[in-house]
Amino acid sequence: MTDTRRRVKVYTLNEDRQWDDRGTGHVSSGYVERLKGMSLLVRAESDGSLLLESKINPNTAYQKQQDTLIVWSEAENYDLALSFQEKAGCDEIWEKICQVQGKDPSVDITQELVDESEEERFDDMSSPGLELPPCELGRLEELAELVASSLPSPLRREKLALAVENEGYIRKLLELFRQCEDLENADGLHHLYEIVKGIFLLNRTALFEVMFSEECIMDVIGCLEHDPVLGAAPRRHRDFLTKTARFKEVIPIGDPELRAKIHQTYRVQYIQDMVLPTPSVFEENMLSTLHSFIFFNKVEIVGMLQDDEKFLTDLFAQLTDEATDDDKRYELVNFLKEFCAFSQTLQPQNREAFFKTLSNMGILPALEVVLGMDDVQVRGAATDIFSYLVEYNPSMVREFVMQESQQNDDDILLINLIIEHMICDTDPELGGAVQLMGLLRTLVDPENMLATANKTEKTEFLSFFYKHCMHILSAPLLANTTDDKLSKGESSILCTYDFQTSQLLALILELLTFCVEHHTYHIKNYIINKDVLRRVLVLTASQHAFLALCALRFMRRIIGLKDEFYNRYIIRNFLFEPVVKAFLNNGARYNLMNSAIIEMFEYVRVEDVKSLTAHIVENYWKALEDVNYVQTFKGLKLRYEQQRESMRSILRNHRFRRDARTLDDDEEMWFNADEDDSGGTSLSSPPPSASLHPGSPGSPGSPGSGAKGSPPTAVTTKVGSST
């Protein structure tokens, strides 16, 4: 079917009171044998499948809204809506519905809403309609009381709404409002506030269309300025809307209907967010039509702008033109940001088409240009736009940055611009850096990467990221833990780090920790080849506890993988040494540092990580044996002894038993094996000289020791040798 009059979108209202788009199709009406009655049928325009089959129930209340919407409830808590492309199609289907129900098509609602008890309904049957008092200054108090008394009853609300609509009462009330303002009649203005607020709660589209019309909306807002609670100090919403909130056409909008729709939507959104008082739970349900009015307006605006190719072409051309002045560019990028924000009202398939349109128009190259500019406000708005793109379609962004890497240097790639802005954020609280770190995490998250028959996005993108971007991301971390500082044992220099630098290092560590959890081969190679963990553990000496804890968390995630490549790297470089030193320096204090370190050792014990258990006991037992307030370290020692005894038993019972004199050599070979499990290159080397690893238990030399749970005296340590 090609008749555009009958082209509709099907919506259902979800539990969050938001409309979900169920698809686009063509509507028809006809007798359905299965349902035993005339029904509405919507078939998808894509494949002809049935999107909707709904019997026109004689007792169902159907509402016609905004000339192109028909809304009704199929069952309790299940609302449906048909949004027509053309008014003519809506009128045609509305006539069919009214014909089945025996109603005049001129009405906007086919049935009265009857949610009251039988007794209430019986009481109201004697009065078929509701008579409003004359719209006069002297009757405003009476009218305000009538509105207030009608709101609790759905049936009386419906009768009041019909009376207000049929008598053209809203325009009469607004005429009285202008008189009251001229006369400075405070009581009258307060009554009008209550009346107009009550009309909002009638939840009727026909009334909203009058109230939100160009000639009425500012007076409606004026009525809502005079809240009796405020006394003689009314709000100045109209002043803000007319003097402060200026509408700027950054690109001329030729369609007057679109311009009027944008004006109306902004003002109605302002009424909802700023003018109306915060609704109670009871009132929230009575404002559902107001939410729907705004929602469908936004859908319509996005659709109209998206279809205007000349508008979007001009927008992107001016945005990237070097001749565009800074103020104009700021307006352009803010418009694009608001445009993307409006798109959040669209349902997934429509939003996908929206972002595809922007992609085809060149939004990512445009953002790259804008993000490279000096203006902080422009960059901030561009970052918000980028976040919309990443959150909705990260694969589109990944594809773009991989393609541009073939023509551009690393330092001007879009993703590296994002990393640099994160690193160079001047906000003391690093608000922008936190936002950008979240976007980077989304981009490197394998969970949202695609896999097709001929290529895997995870393999391609992670190879790209570690080759072109990781060195920029980790640069601040490596720069602040340089080899010359490590070799001189100057970890105390970290105490001079300011709070902002420490926050940045913590953010980078958080992202690297995410990589450890979700990437395997790439991050492992990077950590081992760049000796990253040894550098990170220097931060355990930071005066900022959150940074020291981030460093511990990074190591804990690595240990949690139980990967022998990582374990041999830790053993070879004696990387438990800074952890033990931090634990001893923390003393008997019961804090996060204490708990985090004990939990790390406890994990090694519970999971029986043999290589790490042997390494810890052989090198750090003397420093930890006096810690008695937990059984973790004694448990590690017991595990170690059980391992040794098990090995002795295996060797004793082995059918190729060796001479007893070679027993110690056999044990040493078992504990230091590097190749057998994984077949990789050996990472072991002789230990550096340090007081915290005196050799295996019973060997000469011992570290300093102190009281139970307190740090030993005169502990000096070398962090480890560089690779």
XYZ file of C-alpha atoms in Angstrom, residues 104-683:
580
model
C -20.237 12.072 16.160
C -16.755 12.352 14.531
C -16.524 15.974 15.704
C -15.740 14.812 19.275
C -12.143 14.370 20.434
C -12.957 11.556 22.855
C -15.478 8.804 22.167
C -16.281 7.731 25.727
C -16.333 9.275 29.162
C -13.641 7.926 31.468
C -15.347 6.032 34.274
C -12.821 4.941 36.855
C -15.017 5.759 39.841
C -16.980 3.490 42.097
C -20.523 2.476 41.112
C -21.916 4.727 43.842
C -20.061 7.795 42.558
C -21.147 7.049 39.018
C -24.775 6.685 40.084
C -24.650 10.008 41.931
C -23.348 11.777 38.818
C -25.841 10.222 36.389
C -28.513 12.680 37.518
C -26.408 15.571 36.136
C -25.549 14.800 32.509
C -23.315 17.835 32.193
C -21.439 20.275 34.377
C -22.528 23.900 34.348
C -19.761 26.460 34.734
C -20.406 29.799 36.442
C -20.180 32.904 34.234
C -16.591 33.886 33.535
C -16.570 37.077 35.621
C -14.173 38.573 38.136
C -16.638 38.087 40.975
C -17.053 34.378 40.234
C -13.367 33.388 40.096
C -13.299 32.065 43.647
C -16.357 29.920 42.950
C -14.762 28.591 39.766
C -11.489 27.804 41.571
C -13.427 25.777 44.159
C -15.339 23.953 41.409
C -12.085 22.969 39.665
C -10.463 21.809 42.919
C -13.504 19.698 43.883
C -13.662 18.072 40.419
C -10.048 16.908 40.210
C -10.291 13.867 42.535
C -13.095 12.332 40.453
C -12.270 11.051 36.933
C -15.883 11.405 35.794
C -16.258 14.963 37.100
C -12.832 15.806 35.631
C -14.056 14.662 32.242
C -17.263 16.686 32.523
C -15.323 19.767 33.591
C -12.927 19.364 30.655
C -15.820 19.089 28.199
C -17.490 22.159 29.645
C -14.275 24.219 29.510
C -13.673 23.089 25.927
C -17.217 23.540 24.606
C -17.718 26.995 26.110
C -14.384 28.385 24.910
C -13.659 29.089 28.564
C -9.869 29.300 28.353
C -9.824 32.432 26.213
C -12.401 34.045 28.522
C -10.197 33.239 31.545
C -7.151 34.753 29.864
C -9.120 37.937 29.155
C -9.898 38.119 32.882
C -6.207 37.539 33.612
C -5.235 40.610 31.597
C -7.862 42.643 33.458
C -6.611 41.430 36.847
C -3.039 42.363 35.962
C -4.116 45.824 34.826
C -6.082 46.306 38.046
C -3.355 44.642 40.170
C -6.069 42.405 41.574
C -3.937 39.987 43.633
C -6.840 37.798 44.830
C -8.104 37.372 41.281
C -4.625 36.459 40.045
C -4.245 33.860 42.800
C -7.597 32.292 41.872
C -6.589 32.234 38.210
C -3.365 30.440 39.157
C -5.366 27.673 40.848
C -7.830 27.457 37.954
C -5.192 27.254 35.208
C -3.100 24.772 37.189
C -6.256 22.664 37.579
C -6.931 22.816 33.822
C -3.462 21.336 33.235
C -4.444 18.445 35.497
C -7.543 17.753 33.380
C -5.032 16.056 31.057
C -6.899 16.859 27.834
C -5.158 17.446 24.500
C -7.895 19.680 23.074
C -7.390 22.109 25.977
C -3.594 22.005 25.595
C -3.890 22.901 21.930
C -5.730 26.082 22.904
C -3.454 26.891 25.858
C -0.260 26.334 23.839
C -1.370 28.296 20.798
C 0.713 31.322 19.845
C -1.927 33.820 21.050
C -2.568 32.135 24.424
C 0.604 30.522 25.740
C 2.253 33.623 27.210
C -0.912 34.549 29.134
C -1.132 30.963 30.428
C 2.450 31.293 31.683
C 1.479 34.653 33.189
C -1.329 33.006 35.172
C 1.142 30.479 36.550
C 3.451 33.249 37.776
C 1.012 34.196 40.542
C 1.350 31.293 42.936
C -0.438 32.301 46.190
C 2.455 30.781 48.147
C 4.738 33.494 46.749
C 2.482 36.314 47.929
C 3.371 39.662 46.412
C 6.567 38.386 44.723
C 5.440 36.570 41.562
C 7.832 34.741 39.246
C 9.024 36.499 36.099
C 8.794 33.653 33.603
C 7.500 35.832 30.767
C 10.405 38.236 31.167
C 12.825 35.345 30.839
C 11.115 33.925 27.757
C 10.819 37.241 25.947
C 14.027 39.029 26.980
C 16.591 36.402 28.027
C 15.708 33.273 26.058
C 16.251 34.520 22.523
C 15.526 32.198 19.608
C 18.434 32.269 17.179
C 18.236 30.746 13.738
C 21.853 29.744 13.289
C 20.796 28.399 9.905
C 17.646 30.015 8.448
C 14.572 27.796 8.808
C 12.396 28.260 5.754
C 9.403 26.257 6.979
C 7.163 28.516 9.149
C 5.378 25.430 10.549
C 8.700 24.015 11.779
C 9.689 27.336 13.318
C 6.362 27.602 15.143
C 6.689 23.993 16.364
C 10.169 24.696 17.784
C 8.897 27.811 19.598
C 5.916 25.955 21.003
C 7.951 22.947 22.149
C 10.506 25.102 23.944
C 7.809 27.008 25.801
C 5.801 23.920 26.740
C 8.981 22.197 27.953
C 9.734 25.318 29.997
C 6.234 25.164 31.518
C 6.716 21.515 32.430
C 10.218 21.942 33.880
C 10.161 25.423 35.398
C 6.662 26.872 35.709
C 4.437 24.094 36.986
C 5.171 23.092 40.581
C 6.707 19.681 41.128
C 3.770 17.280 40.750
C 2.758 14.800 43.395
C 2.453 11.119 42.475
C -1.275 11.703 42.047
C -0.700 14.701 39.773
C 2.102 13.011 37.794
C -0.379 10.527 36.355
C -2.691 13.415 35.471
C 0.018 15.095 33.372
C 0.676 12.144 31.044
C -0.910 13.952 28.092
C 1.427 16.919 28.646
C 4.435 14.548 28.496
C 3.039 12.990 25.318
C 2.442 16.418 23.757
C 6.112 17.344 24.221
C 7.323 13.900 23.138
C 5.472 13.880 19.822
C 6.423 17.495 19.125
C 10.096 16.583 19.469
C 9.689 13.549 17.226
C 8.100 15.778 14.602
C 10.828 18.441 14.849
C 13.654 15.921 14.468
C 11.930 14.345 11.488
C 11.365 17.681 9.745
C 14.967 18.817 10.282
C 16.369 15.448 9.276
C 14.475 15.581 5.995
C 15.788 19.061 5.180
C 19.049 18.225 3.365
C 19.836 21.848 2.533
C 19.578 22.818 6.194
C 21.968 20.082 7.345
C 24.392 20.694 4.458
C 24.611 24.395 5.349
C 25.001 23.531 9.042
C 28.031 21.278 8.562
C 29.580 23.552 5.920
C 29.535 26.546 8.265
C 30.615 24.475 11.253
C 33.867 23.415 9.569
C 34.514 26.608 7.589
C 37.639 28.375 8.895
C 36.021 31.719 8.020
C 33.187 31.138 10.523
C 33.707 33.419 13.522
C 33.908 31.988 17.041
C 30.492 33.231 18.219
C 28.749 31.807 15.175
C 30.542 28.466 15.548
C 29.520 28.303 19.201
C 25.878 28.808 18.195
C 26.162 26.159 15.475
C 27.684 23.513 17.718
C 25.129 24.228 20.451
C 22.311 23.849 17.957
C 23.745 20.505 16.847
C 24.032 19.449 20.487
C 20.365 20.303 21.115
C 19.409 18.537 17.888
C 21.119 15.366 19.152
C 19.445 15.772 22.545
C 16.031 15.880 20.842
C 16.917 12.663 19.028
C 16.848 10.851 22.369
C 13.047 10.921 22.102
C 13.284 8.701 19.011
C 12.992 4.951 19.219
C 16.036 2.767 18.366
C 15.359 2.208 14.671
C 14.566 5.887 14.096
C 17.551 6.995 16.141
C 19.756 4.712 14.064
C 18.475 6.390 10.890
C 19.044 9.792 12.515
C 22.694 9.105 13.376
C 23.242 7.489 9.993
C 22.053 10.711 8.375
C 24.461 12.744 10.528
C 27.266 10.329 9.692
C 26.610 10.683 5.975
C 26.678 14.466 6.404
C 30.171 14.179 7.940
C 29.533 14.753 11.637
C 32.696 12.949 12.801
C 35.150 14.922 10.598
C 33.308 18.074 11.675
C 33.678 17.171 15.355
C 37.373 16.495 14.799
C 37.785 20.043 13.489
C 35.794 21.553 16.350
C 37.559 19.524 19.053
C 40.869 20.852 17.787
C 39.852 24.461 18.478
C 40.934 26.557 21.437
C 37.466 27.668 22.589
C 36.678 25.639 25.724
C 32.904 26.131 25.422
C 32.867 24.982 21.800
C 34.973 21.936 22.686
C 32.656 21.127 25.585
C 29.565 21.164 23.374
C 31.387 19.077 20.756
C 32.281 16.559 23.466
C 28.610 16.252 24.420
C 27.710 15.572 20.777
C 30.511 12.997 20.566
C 29.105 11.287 23.658
C 25.709 10.888 21.956
C 27.432 9.209 19.004
C 29.587 6.909 21.149
C 26.767 5.871 23.442
C 24.428 5.039 20.596
C 26.753 3.643 17.926
C 30.346 3.055 19.115
C 31.059 0.860 16.065
C 30.479 3.829 13.755
C 33.055 5.866 15.692
C 35.566 3.003 15.753
C 35.248 2.485 12.007
C 35.889 6.179 11.382
C 39.016 6.415 13.547
C 40.519 3.270 12.023
C 39.954 4.603 8.525
C 41.444 8.011 9.257
C 44.561 6.421 10.779
C 45.513 5.365 7.255
C 45.847 9.015 6.168
C 46.707 10.961 9.337
C 49.421 10.974 11.981
C 48.650 9.604 15.436
C 48.574 13.000 17.137
C 45.666 14.312 15.039
C 43.415 11.249 15.179
C 39.970 11.928 16.645
C 40.349 9.373 19.430
C 43.746 10.810 20.388
C 42.239 14.296 20.518
C 39.770 12.902 23.040
C 42.609 11.357 25.078
C 44.576 14.623 25.024
C 41.548 16.614 26.185
C 41.118 14.127 29.006
C 44.767 14.477 30.014
C 44.765 18.282 29.714
C 41.458 18.979 31.480
C 41.892 22.212 33.459
C 38.908 21.640 35.739
C 40.235 21.051 39.284
C 37.613 18.324 39.740
C 38.350 16.848 36.277
C 34.647 16.747 35.376
C 35.394 16.740 31.654
C 38.114 14.097 32.020
C 35.714 11.774 33.836
C 33.196 12.119 30.991
C 35.857 11.467 28.352
C 37.248 8.482 30.228
C 33.762 6.964 30.198
C 33.559 7.447 26.416
C 36.969 5.834 25.918
C 35.913 2.887 28.040
C 32.831 2.432 25.839
C 35.004 2.517 22.719
C 37.448 -0.129 23.998
C 34.754 -2.366 25.513
C 34.678 -5.690 23.609
C 31.117 -6.306 24.819
C 29.733 -3.809 22.280
C 32.044 -4.798 19.398
C 30.669 -6.608 16.368
C 31.810 -9.911 14.930
C 30.974 -10.867 11.337
C 31.891 -13.821 9.162
C 34.854 -12.116 7.525
C 36.174 -9.779 10.241
C 36.203 -9.261 13.978
C 35.950 -5.685 15.189
C 37.592 -6.585 18.506
C 40.781 -7.856 16.846
C 41.029 -4.969 14.392
C 40.186 -2.129 16.749
C 42.262 -3.296 19.711
C 45.277 -3.787 17.443
C 44.738 -0.240 16.198
C 44.244 1.160 19.718
C 47.367 -0.377 21.225
C 49.457 0.667 18.233
C 48.237 4.246 17.792
C 46.631 5.360 21.077
C 47.818 3.488 24.157
C 51.152 5.317 24.331
C 49.297 8.649 24.523
C 46.880 7.412 27.178
C 49.626 6.028 29.433
C 52.097 8.890 28.892
C 51.242 10.805 32.119
C 51.482 7.605 34.137
C 54.867 6.637 32.725
C 56.163 10.221 32.924
C 55.381 10.400 36.634
C 57.065 7.073 37.412
C 60.233 7.479 35.350
C 63.168 5.094 35.526
C 65.522 7.648 37.077
C 63.149 8.141 40.019
C 62.743 4.402 40.431
C 66.440 3.670 40.363
C 67.118 6.283 43.032
C 64.326 4.984 45.233
C 62.598 8.372 45.093
C 59.042 7.145 45.432
C 58.586 9.734 48.165
C 58.576 12.380 45.431
C 54.977 11.339 44.814
C 54.045 13.134 47.997
C 54.474 16.408 46.103
C 51.877 15.483 43.469
C 48.956 17.877 43.556
C 45.424 16.578 43.877
C 44.549 17.196 40.215
C 47.543 15.210 38.916
C 46.745 12.370 41.286
C 43.121 12.360 40.101
C 44.279 12.137 36.487
C 46.614 9.225 37.238
C 43.761 7.490 39.058
C 41.501 7.923 36.007
C 44.128 6.475 33.689
C 44.655 3.572 36.084
C 40.915 2.942 36.163
C 40.856 2.647 32.375
C 43.949 0.400 32.330
C 42.326 -1.795 34.961
C 39.288 -2.092 32.705
C 41.621 -3.147 29.883
C 43.204 -5.820 32.080
C 39.756 -7.256 32.785
C 38.444 -7.146 29.211
C 41.473 -7.384 26.907
C 43.855 -10.316 27.045
C 46.709 -10.547 24.581
C 47.139 -6.830 23.823
C 47.204 -5.471 27.375
C 49.375 -8.342 28.618
C 52.025 -7.608 26.020
C 51.861 -3.917 26.814
C 52.183 -4.339 30.588
C 55.082 -6.782 30.378
C 56.990 -5.036 27.582
C 56.624 -1.576 29.141
C 57.076 -2.832 32.709
C 53.814 -1.041 33.551
C 52.930 -2.838 36.791
C 56.285 -2.056 38.389
C 55.777 1.611 37.506
C 52.194 1.620 38.773
C 53.165 0.152 42.148
C 55.351 3.172 42.844
C 52.031 4.973 43.349
C 51.355 2.911 46.481
C 53.620 5.470 48.197
C 51.337 8.374 47.231
C 50.047 10.636 49.963
C 46.628 10.381 48.256
C 45.011 7.183 49.503
C 42.669 6.935 46.498
C 45.652 6.825 44.121
C 47.491 4.194 46.170
C 44.302 2.113 46.217
C 43.938 2.455 42.427
C 47.463 1.039 42.057
C 46.586 -1.887 44.331
C 43.356 -2.505 42.431
C 45.327 -2.655 39.180
C 47.635 -5.346 40.592
C 44.709 -7.202 42.149
C 42.945 -7.459 38.751
C 46.129 -8.869 37.212
C 46.512 -11.449 39.966
C 42.829 -12.314 39.625
C 43.440 -13.555 36.087
C 45.676 -16.361 37.439
C 47.795 -16.044 34.312
C 51.267 -17.588 34.723
C 52.813 -15.078 32.318
C 51.728 -12.299 34.671
C 52.749 -14.339 37.708
C 56.276 -14.912 36.398
C 56.557 -11.214 35.581
C 55.540 -10.351 39.171
C 58.000 -12.894 40.615
C 60.869 -11.869 38.396
C 60.572 -8.195 39.369
C 59.698 -8.805 43.033
C 56.542 -6.737 42.593
C 55.056 -7.756 45.935
C 57.815 -5.727 47.574
C 56.132 -2.290 47.273
C 52.863 -3.897 48.392
C 54.473 -5.379 51.513
C 56.234 -2.108 52.207
C 52.945 -0.165 51.896
C 51.314 -2.670 54.253
C 54.053 -2.322 56.866
C 54.161 1.471 56.545
C 50.400 1.566 57.076
C 51.036 0.022 60.495
C 48.166 -1.184 62.664
C 45.642 1.233 61.122
C 42.420 -0.498 60.095
C 41.604 1.253 56.833
C 40.999 0.591 53.143
C 44.708 0.218 52.453
C 45.009 -2.461 55.125
C 41.911 -4.315 53.911
C 42.835 -4.157 50.218
C 46.313 -5.588 50.759
C 45.132 -8.363 53.080
C 42.396 -9.278 50.570
C 45.023 -9.568 47.830
C 47.105 -12.013 49.872
C 43.967 -13.857 50.947
C 43.007 -14.339 47.295
C 46.400 -15.921 46.574
C 45.874 -18.275 49.558
C 42.243 -19.248 48.832
C 42.824 -19.754 45.100
C 46.045 -21.637 45.849
C 48.166 -19.763 43.301
C 51.222 -21.932 43.878
C 53.904 -19.852 42.214
C 52.872 -16.655 44.026
C 52.415 -18.478 47.350
C 55.968 -19.814 47.174
C 57.347 -16.422 46.112
C 55.594 -14.538 48.942
C 56.597 -16.974 51.683
C 60.179 -17.368 50.508
C 60.802 -13.641 50.223
C 58.502 -11.828 52.671
C 57.637 -14.259 55.468
C 60.011 -12.722 57.997
C 58.404 -9.299 57.432
C 54.841 -10.659 57.791
C 55.058 -13.472 60.338
C 54.194 -11.240 63.295
C 50.850 -10.120 61.798
C 48.431 -12.112 63.951
C 45.144 -10.175 63.763
C 44.317 -12.123 60.559
C 45.254 -15.681 59.684
C 46.025 -14.858 56.048
C 49.801 -14.948 56.270
C 49.978 -18.015 58.480
C 47.580 -19.642 56.023
C 49.932 -18.791 53.162
C 52.830 -20.347 55.087
C 50.749 -23.488 55.659
C 49.896 -23.676 51.949
C 53.567 -23.325 51.095
C 54.573 -26.128 53.485
C 51.822 -28.351 52.095
C 53.170 -27.728 48.597
C 56.688 -28.687 49.693
C 55.468 -31.818 51.442
C 53.375 -32.761 48.425
C 56.398 -32.348 46.193
C 58.554 -34.459 48.489
C 55.901 -37.188 48.467
C 55.735 -37.144 44.676
C 59.502 -37.405 44.393
C 59.727 -40.188 46.996
C 57.124 -42.298 45.219
C 58.270 -41.584 41.687
C 59.207 -44.753 39.885
C 62.368 -43.073 38.559
C 63.455 -42.010 42.050
C 66.580 -39.945 41.992
C 69.422 -39.980 44.475
C 68.429 -38.246 47.739
C 71.231 -35.787 47.300
C 69.434 -34.285 44.284
C 66.164 -33.740 46.175
C 66.752 -30.058 46.929
C 67.678 -29.402 43.312
C 64.482 -31.090 42.137
C 62.364 -28.985 44.474
C 64.087 -25.801 43.324
C 63.449 -26.724 39.696
C 59.740 -27.275 40.441
C 59.281 -23.998 42.279
C 61.116 -21.984 39.628
C 59.628 -23.624 36.528
C 58.849 -21.004 33.886
C 58.286 -22.954 30.714
C 56.251 -26.043 31.497
C 52.731 -24.568 31.851
C 52.573 -22.032 29.045
C 55.526 -22.664 26.783
C 56.503 -18.978 26.838
C 59.847 -17.318 27.232
C 61.288 -17.408 30.736
C 60.774 -14.216 32.686
